[in-house]
Coordinates of C-alpha atoms in Angstrom, one line a residue:
M1 CA 158.4 -136.1 267.7
C2 CA 158.9 -133.4 265.2
I3 CA 158.3 -133.8 261.5
R4 CA 162.0 -133.6 260.8
D5 CA 162.7 -136.6 263.1
R6 CA 159.9 -138.6 261.7
K7 CA 161.1 -138.0 258.2
K8 CA 164.6 -139.1 259.2
T9 CA 163.3 -142.3 260.7
E10 CA 161.3 -143.1 257.6
E11 CA 164.3 -142.6 255.4
E12 CA 166.4 -144.8 257.6
Q13 CA 163.7 -147.6 257.5
K14 CA 163.5 -147.3 253.7
K15 CA 167.3 -147.5 253.4
K16 CA 167.4 -150.5 255.7
Q17 CA 164.6 -152.2 253.8
K18 CA 166.4 -151.5 250.5
E19 CA 169.6 -152.9 251.9
E20 CA 167.7 -156.1 253.0
E21 CA 166.1 -156.4 249.6
E22 CA 169.5 -156.0 247.9
K23 CA 171.0 -158.6 250.2
K24 CA 168.2 -161.1 249.5
A25 CA 168.5 -160.4 245.7
K26 CA 172.2 -161.0 245.9
Q27 CA 171.7 -164.2 247.9
R28 CA 169.1 -165.4 245.4
E29 CA 171.4 -164.6 242.6
E30 CA 174.3 -166.5 244.2
F31 CA 171.9 -169.4 244.9
L32 CA 170.7 -169.6 241.3
K33 CA 174.3 -169.2 240.1
K34 CA 175.4 -172.1 242.4
K35 CA 172.5 -174.3 241.3
K36 CA 173.2 -173.5 237.6
E37 CA 176.9 -174.5 238.1
E38 CA 175.8 -177.7 239.9
M39 CA 173.3 -178.6 237.1
E40 CA 175.9 -177.9 234.4
K41 CA 178.5 -180.0 236.3
E42 CA 175.9 -182.9 236.7
F43 CA 175.0 -182.6 233.0
K44 CA 178.6 -182.6 232.0
E45 CA 179.3 -185.7 234.1
K46 CA 176.3 -187.5 232.7
E47 CA 177.3 -186.6 229.2
E48 CA 180.9 -187.8 229.8
K49 CA 179.5 -191.0 231.3
R50 CA 177.2 -191.5 228.4
K51 CA 180.0 -191.0 225.9
K52 CA 182.3 -193.4 227.8
E53 CA 179.6 -196.1 227.9
K54 CA 178.9 -195.5 224.2
A55 CA 182.7 -195.9 223.5
E56 CA 182.9 -199.0 225.5
E57 CA 179.8 -200.5 223.8
E58 CA 181.3 -199.7 220.4
K59 CA 184.6 -201.3 221.5
K60 CA 182.7 -204.4 222.6
V61 CA 180.9 -204.5 219.3
L62 CA 184.2 -204.2 217.4
K63 CA 185.8 -206.9 219.6
L64 CA 182.8 -209.2 219.0
E65 CA 183.0 -208.6 215.3
A66 CA 186.8 -209.3 215.4
Q67 CA 186.2 -212.5 217.3
K68 CA 183.5 -213.6 214.8
E69 CA 185.8 -212.8 211.9
K70 CA 188.7 -214.7 213.6
G71 CA 186.4 -217.6 214.3
K72 CA 185.1 -217.7 210.8
K73 CA 188.7 -217.5 209.5
K74 CA 189.7 -220.4 211.8
I75 CA 186.7 -222.5 210.6
D76 CA 187.5 -221.8 207.0
E77 CA 191.2 -222.7 207.6
T78 CA 190.1 -225.9 209.4
L79 CA 187.7 -226.9 206.6
Q80 CA 190.4 -226.2 204.0
A81 CA 192.9 -228.3 206.0
N82 CA 190.3 -231.1 206.3
R83 CA 189.7 -231.0 202.5
E84 CA 193.4 -231.1 201.8
A85 CA 193.9 -233.9 204.4
R86 CA 191.0 -235.9 202.9
E87 CA 192.5 -235.5 199.5
L88 CA 195.9 -236.7 200.8
L89 CA 194.2 -239.7 202.5
K90 CA 192.3 -240.4 199.2
Q91 CA 195.6 -240.4 197.3
Q92 CA 197.2 -242.6 199.8
K93 CA 194.3 -245.0 199.8
F94 CA 194.6 -245.2 196.0
A95 CA 198.3 -245.8 196.3
L96 CA 197.7 -248.5 198.9
Q97 CA 195.0 -250.2 196.8
K98 CA 197.5 -250.1 193.9
I99 CA 200.0 -251.9 196.1
I100 CA 197.4 -254.5 197.2
K101 CA 196.3 -255.1 193.6
S102 CA 199.9 -255.4 192.3
A103 CA 200.7 -258.8 190.7
P104 CA 203.2 -260.0 193.3
I105 CA 201.0 -259.3 196.3
T106 CA 197.9 -260.6 194.5
E107 CA 199.9 -263.8 193.7
R108 CA 200.6 -264.2 197.5
F109 CA 196.9 -263.6 198.5
E110 CA 195.2 -265.4 195.6
A111 CA 197.5 -268.3 195.0
K112 CA 200.4 -269.0 197.4
Y113 CA 198.6 -268.3 200.7
K114 CA 195.0 -268.4 199.4
K115 CA 193.8 -271.4 201.4
Q116 CA 195.4 -270.3 204.7
I117 CA 194.1 -266.7 204.4
E118 CA 190.6 -267.8 203.4
Y119 CA 190.5 -270.2 206.4
L120 CA 191.6 -267.4 208.8
F121 CA 188.9 -265.1 207.4
N122 CA 186.2 -267.7 207.6
F123 CA 187.2 -268.6 211.1
Y124 CA 187.3 -265.1 212.5
S125 CA 184.2 -263.9 210.6
K126 CA 182.2 -266.7 212.3
L127 CA 183.7 -266.4 215.8
A128 CA 180.9 -265.2 218.0
D129 CA 181.7 -266.3 221.6
I130 CA 183.3 -263.1 223.1
E131 CA 184.7 -264.9 226.1
L132 CA 186.3 -267.6 223.9
K133 CA 185.3 -270.4 226.2
E134 CA 184.3 -272.5 223.2
P135 CA 184.2 -271.0 219.7
Q136 CA 180.6 -270.7 218.6
L137 CA 180.1 -270.6 214.8
M138 CA 177.4 -268.7 213.0
N139 CA 176.8 -267.6 209.4
A140 CA 178.8 -264.4 208.8
S141 CA 180.6 -262.7 205.9
A142 CA 182.7 -260.2 207.8
I143 CA 185.1 -260.1 210.7
Q144 CA 183.6 -258.0 213.5
Y145 CA 185.6 -255.6 215.7
K146 CA 186.2 -257.9 218.6
S147 CA 187.0 -260.9 216.4
Y148 CA 189.5 -258.7 214.5
I149 CA 191.2 -257.7 217.8
K150 CA 191.3 -261.3 218.8
F151 CA 193.0 -262.2 215.5
T152 CA 195.8 -259.6 216.1
V153 CA 196.3 -260.9 219.7
H154 CA 196.2 -264.6 218.8
F155 CA 198.9 -264.2 216.2
K156 CA 200.9 -261.8 218.4
I157 CA 200.6 -259.0 215.8
S158 CA 199.6 -256.8 218.7
P159 CA 201.5 -255.8 220.7
T160 CA 204.6 -257.5 219.3
L161 CA 204.6 -255.8 215.9
I162 CA 202.2 -252.9 216.3
A163 CA 200.6 -251.1 219.3
P164 CA 197.1 -252.1 220.3
D165 CA 195.8 -248.6 219.5
D166 CA 197.2 -249.0 216.0
S167 CA 195.3 -252.2 215.5
V168 CA 192.1 -250.4 216.5
S169 CA 193.0 -247.5 214.2
I170 CA 193.4 -249.8 211.2
Y171 CA 190.0 -251.3 211.7
N172 CA 188.3 -247.9 212.2
L173 CA 190.0 -246.4 209.2
I174 CA 189.0 -249.2 206.9
Q175 CA 185.4 -249.0 208.2
R176 CA 185.4 -245.2 207.7
N177 CA 186.6 -245.5 204.1
K178 CA 183.8 -248.0 203.4
V179 CA 181.0 -245.8 204.6
S180 CA 180.2 -242.6 202.6
K181 CA 177.0 -241.8 204.4
P182 CA 175.6 -242.6 207.9
G183 CA 173.8 -246.0 207.8
E184 CA 175.5 -247.2 204.6
G185 CA 178.0 -249.9 204.3
S186 CA 178.3 -253.2 206.1
K187 CA 179.9 -253.5 209.6
G188 CA 183.0 -255.5 209.9
L189 CA 185.9 -256.4 207.6
E190 CA 184.9 -258.2 204.5
Y191 CA 187.4 -260.4 202.7
D192 CA 189.0 -257.6 200.7
D193 CA 189.0 -255.4 203.8
F194 CA 190.8 -258.2 205.7
L195 CA 193.5 -258.3 202.9
E196 CA 193.8 -254.5 203.2
A197 CA 194.2 -254.8 207.0
L198 CA 197.1 -257.3 206.5
V199 CA 198.8 -254.8 204.2
R200 CA 198.2 -251.9 206.6
I201 CA 199.7 -254.0 209.4
T202 CA 202.7 -254.7 207.2
V203 CA 203.1 -251.0 206.6
L204 CA 203.2 -250.1 210.3
A205 CA 205.3 -253.2 211.2
K206 CA 207.8 -252.6 208.3
N207 CA 210.7 -251.7 210.5
K208 CA 210.2 -254.6 212.9
L209 CA 209.6 -257.1 210.0
N210 CA 212.9 -255.9 208.6
G211 CA 214.6 -256.3 212.0
E212 CA 215.0 -252.6 212.5
E213 CA 213.6 -250.2 215.1
S214 CA 210.1 -249.9 216.4
P215 CA 207.2 -249.3 213.9
D216 CA 206.0 -245.9 213.1
P217 CA 202.5 -245.7 214.9
L218 CA 199.4 -244.3 213.3
P219 CA 198.6 -240.8 214.8
S220 CA 195.6 -240.8 217.2
D221 CA 193.7 -238.3 214.9
E222 CA 193.6 -240.8 212.0
G223 CA 192.1 -243.5 214.2
K224 CA 189.6 -241.2 215.7
G225 CA 188.4 -239.4 212.6
G226 CA 190.5 -236.2 212.7
A227 CA 191.9 -235.1 209.3
A228 CA 193.5 -231.7 209.8
S229 CA 196.6 -233.1 211.5
V230 CA 196.7 -236.4 209.6
K231 CA 200.0 -238.2 209.2
L232 CA 200.4 -240.3 206.1
M233 CA 201.9 -243.8 206.3
D234 CA 205.2 -244.5 204.7
L235 CA 204.5 -246.8 201.8
K236 CA 208.1 -247.0 200.6
G237 CA 209.5 -250.5 200.5
I238 CA 206.1 -252.2 200.9
D239 CA 206.2 -255.1 198.5
A240 CA 205.2 -258.8 198.3
A241 CA 208.3 -259.9 200.1
L242 CA 207.5 -257.8 203.1
V243 CA 203.9 -259.0 203.2
E244 CA 205.2 -262.5 203.1
K245 CA 207.4 -261.7 206.1
L246 CA 204.2 -260.8 208.0
L247 CA 202.6 -264.1 207.0
K248 CA 205.7 -266.0 208.1
F249 CA 205.7 -264.1 211.4
M250 CA 202.1 -265.6 211.8
N251 CA 203.7 -269.0 211.2
L252 CA 202.0 -269.4 207.9
S253 CA 203.6 -271.0 204.9
P254 CA 202.4 -272.2 201.5
G255 CA 202.7 -275.7 202.8
T256 CA 200.6 -275.0 206.0
K257 CA 197.6 -277.4 205.8
V258 CA 194.2 -276.1 206.7
G259 CA 193.7 -279.0 209.2
S260 CA 196.8 -278.1 211.2
L261 CA 195.8 -274.4 211.1
A262 CA 192.4 -275.4 212.5
L263 CA 194.0 -277.3 215.3
R264 CA 196.3 -274.4 216.0
L265 CA 193.4 -271.9 216.2
K266 CA 191.4 -274.2 218.4
S267 CA 194.4 -274.5 220.7
I268 CA 194.8 -270.7 220.8
T269 CA 191.1 -270.0 221.6
V270 CA 190.9 -272.7 224.3
S271 CA 194.0 -271.6 226.1
Y272 CA 193.1 -267.9 226.0
T273 CA 191.4 -267.9 229.4
H274 CA 194.2 -269.9 230.9
L275 CA 196.7 -267.4 229.7
R276 CA 195.0 -264.6 231.7
A277 CA 196.7 -265.9 234.8
H278 CA 200.1 -265.4 233.2
E279 CA 199.6 -262.4 231.0
T280 CA 202.1 -259.5 230.9
L281 CA 201.1 -255.9 231.1
R282 CA 201.2 -255.5 227.3
Y283 CA 198.9 -258.5 226.8
L284 CA 196.6 -257.2 229.5
V285 CA 196.2 -254.0 227.4
C286 CA 195.2 -256.2 224.4
R287 CA 192.7 -258.2 226.4
L288 CA 191.1 -255.0 227.8
L289 CA 190.7 -253.8 224.2
L290 CA 188.9 -257.1 223.4
E291 CA 186.5 -256.6 226.3
K292 CA 185.7 -252.9 225.9
K293 CA 182.7 -251.8 223.9
K294 CA 183.5 -250.3 220.5

């Protein structure tokens, strides 16, 4: 091979090698460019995801703060409503005590019907036999829950004049008004509480005692301790004459002798078990109230 041919061959090889190097360089450049684009895309996606997560977290925080603020506002409103309701109840209690202490009603309780009411209080404050098989007497100065319910049933106050739930509400409300702190106050209705219970019964039975429509029941919240939605009793028209109508409904009169009242109460308690066989649905409700635990 001549020198010219060898030189030509070398030049072709160099040219081919250069082309291959340029091709590899171009491939490498394209590869790097592609990788760069992929990395930039991945980074951008991660950044967008991070921003989205951050925005969602901030949204959650704002929502939680709004809920806390709403809850706090609701609690404040409830507390304010409870304070206002307690104040209304306090005012009504004062108004009720004013009625009870009025001269005409005091005259009924402390003079005209004094002996009969005192005997009723003493009888039911000492009544201990829950099943009423035979009244068992013990020293006591207050009418306990079950004895109070028995009193309302014996004299047909419940369910004839007021609903059984209202009887319970009256007892619970008087008890709650007596106790300012847990553990304070005596359990049961003392004599003045018993008089208050009679007046509260009169208030709820006002319409029936006047021969009108059904009584306006106490709302369940008042009996259970709720105050925000309390409904005040209608004290209009509550006077000594209406209280006397209740006493007459109980078959009491100024001339009722304690001895005859004692016989009547004994007859009521002895016949109580016998009446179970003939009790109506309404009286069944009352009996179940007697037997349930407070």
